[in-house]
PDB file of C-alpha atoms in Angstrom:
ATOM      1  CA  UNK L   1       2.995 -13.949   3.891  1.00 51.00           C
ATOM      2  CA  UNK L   2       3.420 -15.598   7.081  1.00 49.00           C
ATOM      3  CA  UNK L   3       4.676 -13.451   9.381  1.00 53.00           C
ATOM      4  CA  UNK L   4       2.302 -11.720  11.444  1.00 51.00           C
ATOM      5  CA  UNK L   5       4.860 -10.048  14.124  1.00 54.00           C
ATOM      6  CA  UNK L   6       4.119  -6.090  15.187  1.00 62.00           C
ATOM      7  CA  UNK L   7       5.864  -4.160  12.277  1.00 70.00           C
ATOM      8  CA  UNK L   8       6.796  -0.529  13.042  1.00 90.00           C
ATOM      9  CA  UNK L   9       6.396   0.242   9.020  1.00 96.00           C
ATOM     10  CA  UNK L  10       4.077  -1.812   6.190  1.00 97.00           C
ATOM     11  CA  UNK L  11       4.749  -1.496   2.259  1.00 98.00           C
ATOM     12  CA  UNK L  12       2.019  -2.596   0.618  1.00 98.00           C
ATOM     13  CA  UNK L  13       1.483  -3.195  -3.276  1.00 96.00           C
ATOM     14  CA  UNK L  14      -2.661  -3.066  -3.599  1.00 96.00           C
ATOM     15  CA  UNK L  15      -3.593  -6.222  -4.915  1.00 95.00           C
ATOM     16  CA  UNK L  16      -5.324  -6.315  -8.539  1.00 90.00           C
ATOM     17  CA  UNK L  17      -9.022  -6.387  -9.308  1.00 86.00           C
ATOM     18  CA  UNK L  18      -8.836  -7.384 -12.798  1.00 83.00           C
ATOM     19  CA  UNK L  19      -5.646  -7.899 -15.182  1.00 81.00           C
ATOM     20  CA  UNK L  20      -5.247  -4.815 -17.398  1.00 81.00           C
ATOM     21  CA  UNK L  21      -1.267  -4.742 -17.518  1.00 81.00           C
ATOM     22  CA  UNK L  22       1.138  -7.017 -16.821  1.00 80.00           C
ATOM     23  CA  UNK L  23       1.901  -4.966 -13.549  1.00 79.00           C
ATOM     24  CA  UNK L  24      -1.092  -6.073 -12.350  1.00 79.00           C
ATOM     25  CA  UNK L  25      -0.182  -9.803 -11.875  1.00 83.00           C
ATOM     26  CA  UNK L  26       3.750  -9.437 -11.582  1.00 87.00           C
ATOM     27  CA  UNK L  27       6.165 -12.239 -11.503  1.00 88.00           C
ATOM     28  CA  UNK L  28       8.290  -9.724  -9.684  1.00 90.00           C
ATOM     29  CA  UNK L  29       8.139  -7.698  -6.348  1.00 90.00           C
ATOM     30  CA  UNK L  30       7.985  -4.090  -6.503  1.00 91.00           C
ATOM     31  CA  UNK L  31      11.265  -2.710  -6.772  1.00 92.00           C
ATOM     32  CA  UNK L  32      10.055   0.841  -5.852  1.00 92.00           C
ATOM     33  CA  UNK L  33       8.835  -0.230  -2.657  1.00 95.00           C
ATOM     34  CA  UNK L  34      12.195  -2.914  -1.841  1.00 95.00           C
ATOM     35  CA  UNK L  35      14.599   0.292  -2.761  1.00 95.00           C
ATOM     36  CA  UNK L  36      12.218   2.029   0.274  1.00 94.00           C
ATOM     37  CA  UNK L  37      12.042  -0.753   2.550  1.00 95.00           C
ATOM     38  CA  UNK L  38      16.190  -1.020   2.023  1.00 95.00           C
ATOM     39  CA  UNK L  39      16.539   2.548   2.909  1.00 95.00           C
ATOM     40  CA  UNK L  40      14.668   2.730   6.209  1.00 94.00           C
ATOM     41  CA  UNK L  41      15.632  -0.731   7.516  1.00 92.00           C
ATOM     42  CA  UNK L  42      19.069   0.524   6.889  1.00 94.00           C
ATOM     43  CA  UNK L  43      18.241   3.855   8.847  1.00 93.00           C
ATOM     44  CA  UNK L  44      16.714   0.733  11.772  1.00 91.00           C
ATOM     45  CA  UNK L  45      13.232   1.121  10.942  1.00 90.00           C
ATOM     46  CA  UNK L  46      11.922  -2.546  10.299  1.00 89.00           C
ATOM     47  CA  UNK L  47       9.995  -3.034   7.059  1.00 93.00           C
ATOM     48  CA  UNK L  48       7.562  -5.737   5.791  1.00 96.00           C
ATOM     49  CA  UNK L  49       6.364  -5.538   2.616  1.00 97.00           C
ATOM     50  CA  UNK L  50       3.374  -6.653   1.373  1.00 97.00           C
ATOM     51  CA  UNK L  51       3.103  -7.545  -2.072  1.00 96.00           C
ATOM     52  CA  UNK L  52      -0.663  -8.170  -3.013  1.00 96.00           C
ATOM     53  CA  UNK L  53      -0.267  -8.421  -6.789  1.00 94.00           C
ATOM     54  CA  UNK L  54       2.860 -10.867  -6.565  1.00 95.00           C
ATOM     55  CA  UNK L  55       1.696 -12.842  -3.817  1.00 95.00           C
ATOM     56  CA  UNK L  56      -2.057 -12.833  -5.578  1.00 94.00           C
ATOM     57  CA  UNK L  57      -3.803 -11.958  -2.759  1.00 95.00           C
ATOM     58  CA  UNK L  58      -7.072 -10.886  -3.082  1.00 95.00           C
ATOM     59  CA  UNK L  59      -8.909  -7.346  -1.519  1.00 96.00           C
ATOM     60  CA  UNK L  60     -10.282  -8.928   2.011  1.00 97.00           C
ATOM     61  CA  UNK L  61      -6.917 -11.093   2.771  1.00 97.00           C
ATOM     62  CA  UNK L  62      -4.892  -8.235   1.946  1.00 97.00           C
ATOM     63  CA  UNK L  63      -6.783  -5.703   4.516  1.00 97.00           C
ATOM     64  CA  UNK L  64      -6.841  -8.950   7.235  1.00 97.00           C
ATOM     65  CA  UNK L  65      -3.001  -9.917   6.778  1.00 96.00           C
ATOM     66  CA  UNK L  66      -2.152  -5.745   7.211  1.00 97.00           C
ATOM     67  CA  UNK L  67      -4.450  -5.396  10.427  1.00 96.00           C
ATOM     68  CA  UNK L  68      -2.450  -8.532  12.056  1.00 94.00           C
ATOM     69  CA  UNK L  69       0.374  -6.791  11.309  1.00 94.00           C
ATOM     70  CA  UNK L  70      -0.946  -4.140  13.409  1.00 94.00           C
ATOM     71  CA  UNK L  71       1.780  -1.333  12.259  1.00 96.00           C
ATOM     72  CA  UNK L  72       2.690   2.321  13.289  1.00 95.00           C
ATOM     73  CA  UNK L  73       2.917   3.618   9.454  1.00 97.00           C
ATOM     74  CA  UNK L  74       1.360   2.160   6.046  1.00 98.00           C
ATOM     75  CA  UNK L  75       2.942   3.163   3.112  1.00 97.00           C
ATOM     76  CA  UNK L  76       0.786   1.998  -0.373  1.00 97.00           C
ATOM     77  CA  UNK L  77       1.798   2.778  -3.581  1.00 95.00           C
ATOM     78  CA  UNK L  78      -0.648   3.328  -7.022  1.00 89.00           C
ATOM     79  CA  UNK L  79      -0.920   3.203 -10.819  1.00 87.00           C
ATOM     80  CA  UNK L  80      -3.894   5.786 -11.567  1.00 90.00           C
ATOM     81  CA  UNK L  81      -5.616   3.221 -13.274  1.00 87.00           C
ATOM     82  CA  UNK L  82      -5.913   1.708  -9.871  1.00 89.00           C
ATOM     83  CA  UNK L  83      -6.568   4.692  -7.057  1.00 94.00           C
ATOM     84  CA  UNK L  84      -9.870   4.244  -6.699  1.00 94.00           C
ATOM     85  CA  UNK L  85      -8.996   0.734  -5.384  1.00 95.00           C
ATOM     86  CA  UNK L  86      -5.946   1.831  -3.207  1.00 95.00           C
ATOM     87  CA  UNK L  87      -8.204   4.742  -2.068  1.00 96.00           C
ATOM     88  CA  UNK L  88     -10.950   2.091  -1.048  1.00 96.00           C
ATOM     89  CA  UNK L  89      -8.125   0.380   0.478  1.00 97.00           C
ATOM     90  CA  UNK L  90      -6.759   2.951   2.077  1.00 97.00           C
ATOM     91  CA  UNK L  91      -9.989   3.766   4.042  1.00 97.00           C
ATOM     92  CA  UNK L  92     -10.815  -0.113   5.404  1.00 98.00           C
ATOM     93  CA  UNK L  93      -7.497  -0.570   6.786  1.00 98.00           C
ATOM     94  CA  UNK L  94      -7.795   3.005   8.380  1.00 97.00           C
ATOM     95  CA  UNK L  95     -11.153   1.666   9.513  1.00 97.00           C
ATOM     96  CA  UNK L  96      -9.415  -1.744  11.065  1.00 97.00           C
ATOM     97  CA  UNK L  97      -6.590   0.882  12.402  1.00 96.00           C
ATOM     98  CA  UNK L  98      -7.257   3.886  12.893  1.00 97.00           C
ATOM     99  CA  UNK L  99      -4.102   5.321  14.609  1.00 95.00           C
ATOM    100  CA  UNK L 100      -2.207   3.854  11.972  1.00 96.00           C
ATOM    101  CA  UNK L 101      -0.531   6.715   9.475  1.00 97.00           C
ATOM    102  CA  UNK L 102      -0.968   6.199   6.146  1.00 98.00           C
ATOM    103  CA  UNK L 103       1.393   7.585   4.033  1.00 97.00           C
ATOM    104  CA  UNK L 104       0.522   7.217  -0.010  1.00 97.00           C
ATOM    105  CA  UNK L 105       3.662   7.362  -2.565  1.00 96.00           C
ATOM    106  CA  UNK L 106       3.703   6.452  -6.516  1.00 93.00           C
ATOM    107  CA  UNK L 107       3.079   7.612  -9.859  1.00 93.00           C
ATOM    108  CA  UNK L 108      -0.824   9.028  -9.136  1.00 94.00           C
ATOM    109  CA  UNK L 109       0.121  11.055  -6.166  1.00 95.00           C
ATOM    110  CA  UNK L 110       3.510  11.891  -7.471  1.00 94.00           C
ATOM    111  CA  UNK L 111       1.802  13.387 -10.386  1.00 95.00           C
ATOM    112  CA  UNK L 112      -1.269  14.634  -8.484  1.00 94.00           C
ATOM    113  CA  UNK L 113      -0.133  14.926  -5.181  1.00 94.00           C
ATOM    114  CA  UNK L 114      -2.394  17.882  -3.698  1.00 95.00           C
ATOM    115  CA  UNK L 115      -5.641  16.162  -5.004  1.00 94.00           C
ATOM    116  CA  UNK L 116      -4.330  12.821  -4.039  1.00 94.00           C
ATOM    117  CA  UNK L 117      -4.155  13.904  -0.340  1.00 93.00           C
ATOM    118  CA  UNK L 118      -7.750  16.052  -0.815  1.00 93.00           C
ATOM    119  CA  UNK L 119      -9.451  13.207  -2.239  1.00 94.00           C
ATOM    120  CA  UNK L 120      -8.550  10.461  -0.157  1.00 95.00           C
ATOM    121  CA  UNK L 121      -9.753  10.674   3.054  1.00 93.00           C
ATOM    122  CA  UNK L 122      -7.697   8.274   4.606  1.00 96.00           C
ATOM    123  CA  UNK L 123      -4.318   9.307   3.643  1.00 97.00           C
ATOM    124  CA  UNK L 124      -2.377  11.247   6.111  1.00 97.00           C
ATOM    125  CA  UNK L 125       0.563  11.934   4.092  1.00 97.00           C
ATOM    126  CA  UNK L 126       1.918  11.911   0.408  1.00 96.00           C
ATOM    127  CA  UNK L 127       5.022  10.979  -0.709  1.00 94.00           C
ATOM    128  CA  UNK L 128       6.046  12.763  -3.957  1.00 92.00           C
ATOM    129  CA  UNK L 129       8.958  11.108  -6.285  1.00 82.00           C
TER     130      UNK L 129
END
């Protein structure tokens, strides 16, 4: 969580507010989001991924440590049990960055990808599957 260089693309994981699963306090990174970060570094687009729930960050330090990052594109993946915090997210790193594109990808807008991208304001694009 150290590295605060310009990134041209950020992964993030939404941190947890509460425990409900054991996804929600991981003693594993997301593999979703290291399979993406793989395929566009490969392609020469530089990745960081940030990984709230592993590295237990909480809401504020996760929105802080993104906006030093500064980066082009913000990708964020959600659980639905957790949208309404990635959507809050979503919106106060839009706020610290607002030419940032956010692009939202997971199981909730996989499954409801039109109202994903109608109900969150923030999100510029979703990624389905």
């Amino acid at each position: 969580m150290s590295d605060t260089a310009r990134h041209p693309v950020v992964l993030i994981n939404p941190p947890s507010d509460r425990v409900v699963e054991e996804y929600d306090a991981p003693s594993y990174g997301h593999l979703g989001l290291a399979y993406l970060a793989g395929a566009l570094s490969g392609r020469g687009l530089p990745c960081l991924i940030v990984d709230a729930k592993l590295e237990r960050m909480n809401y504020a330090d996760t929105i802080e440590y993104v906006a030093r990052l500064d980066p082009v594109i913000i990708g964020i993946t959600s659980f639905t049990h957790e949208i309404n915090l990635a959507a809050r997210l979503t919106c106060d790193i839009k706020r610290r960055l607002p030419s940032a594109r956010i692009v939202m990808g997971g199981v909730h807008a996989s499954s409801l990808p039109e109202e994903t991208l109608n109900r969150l304001e923030a999100v510029d694009y979703i990624i389905k599957g």
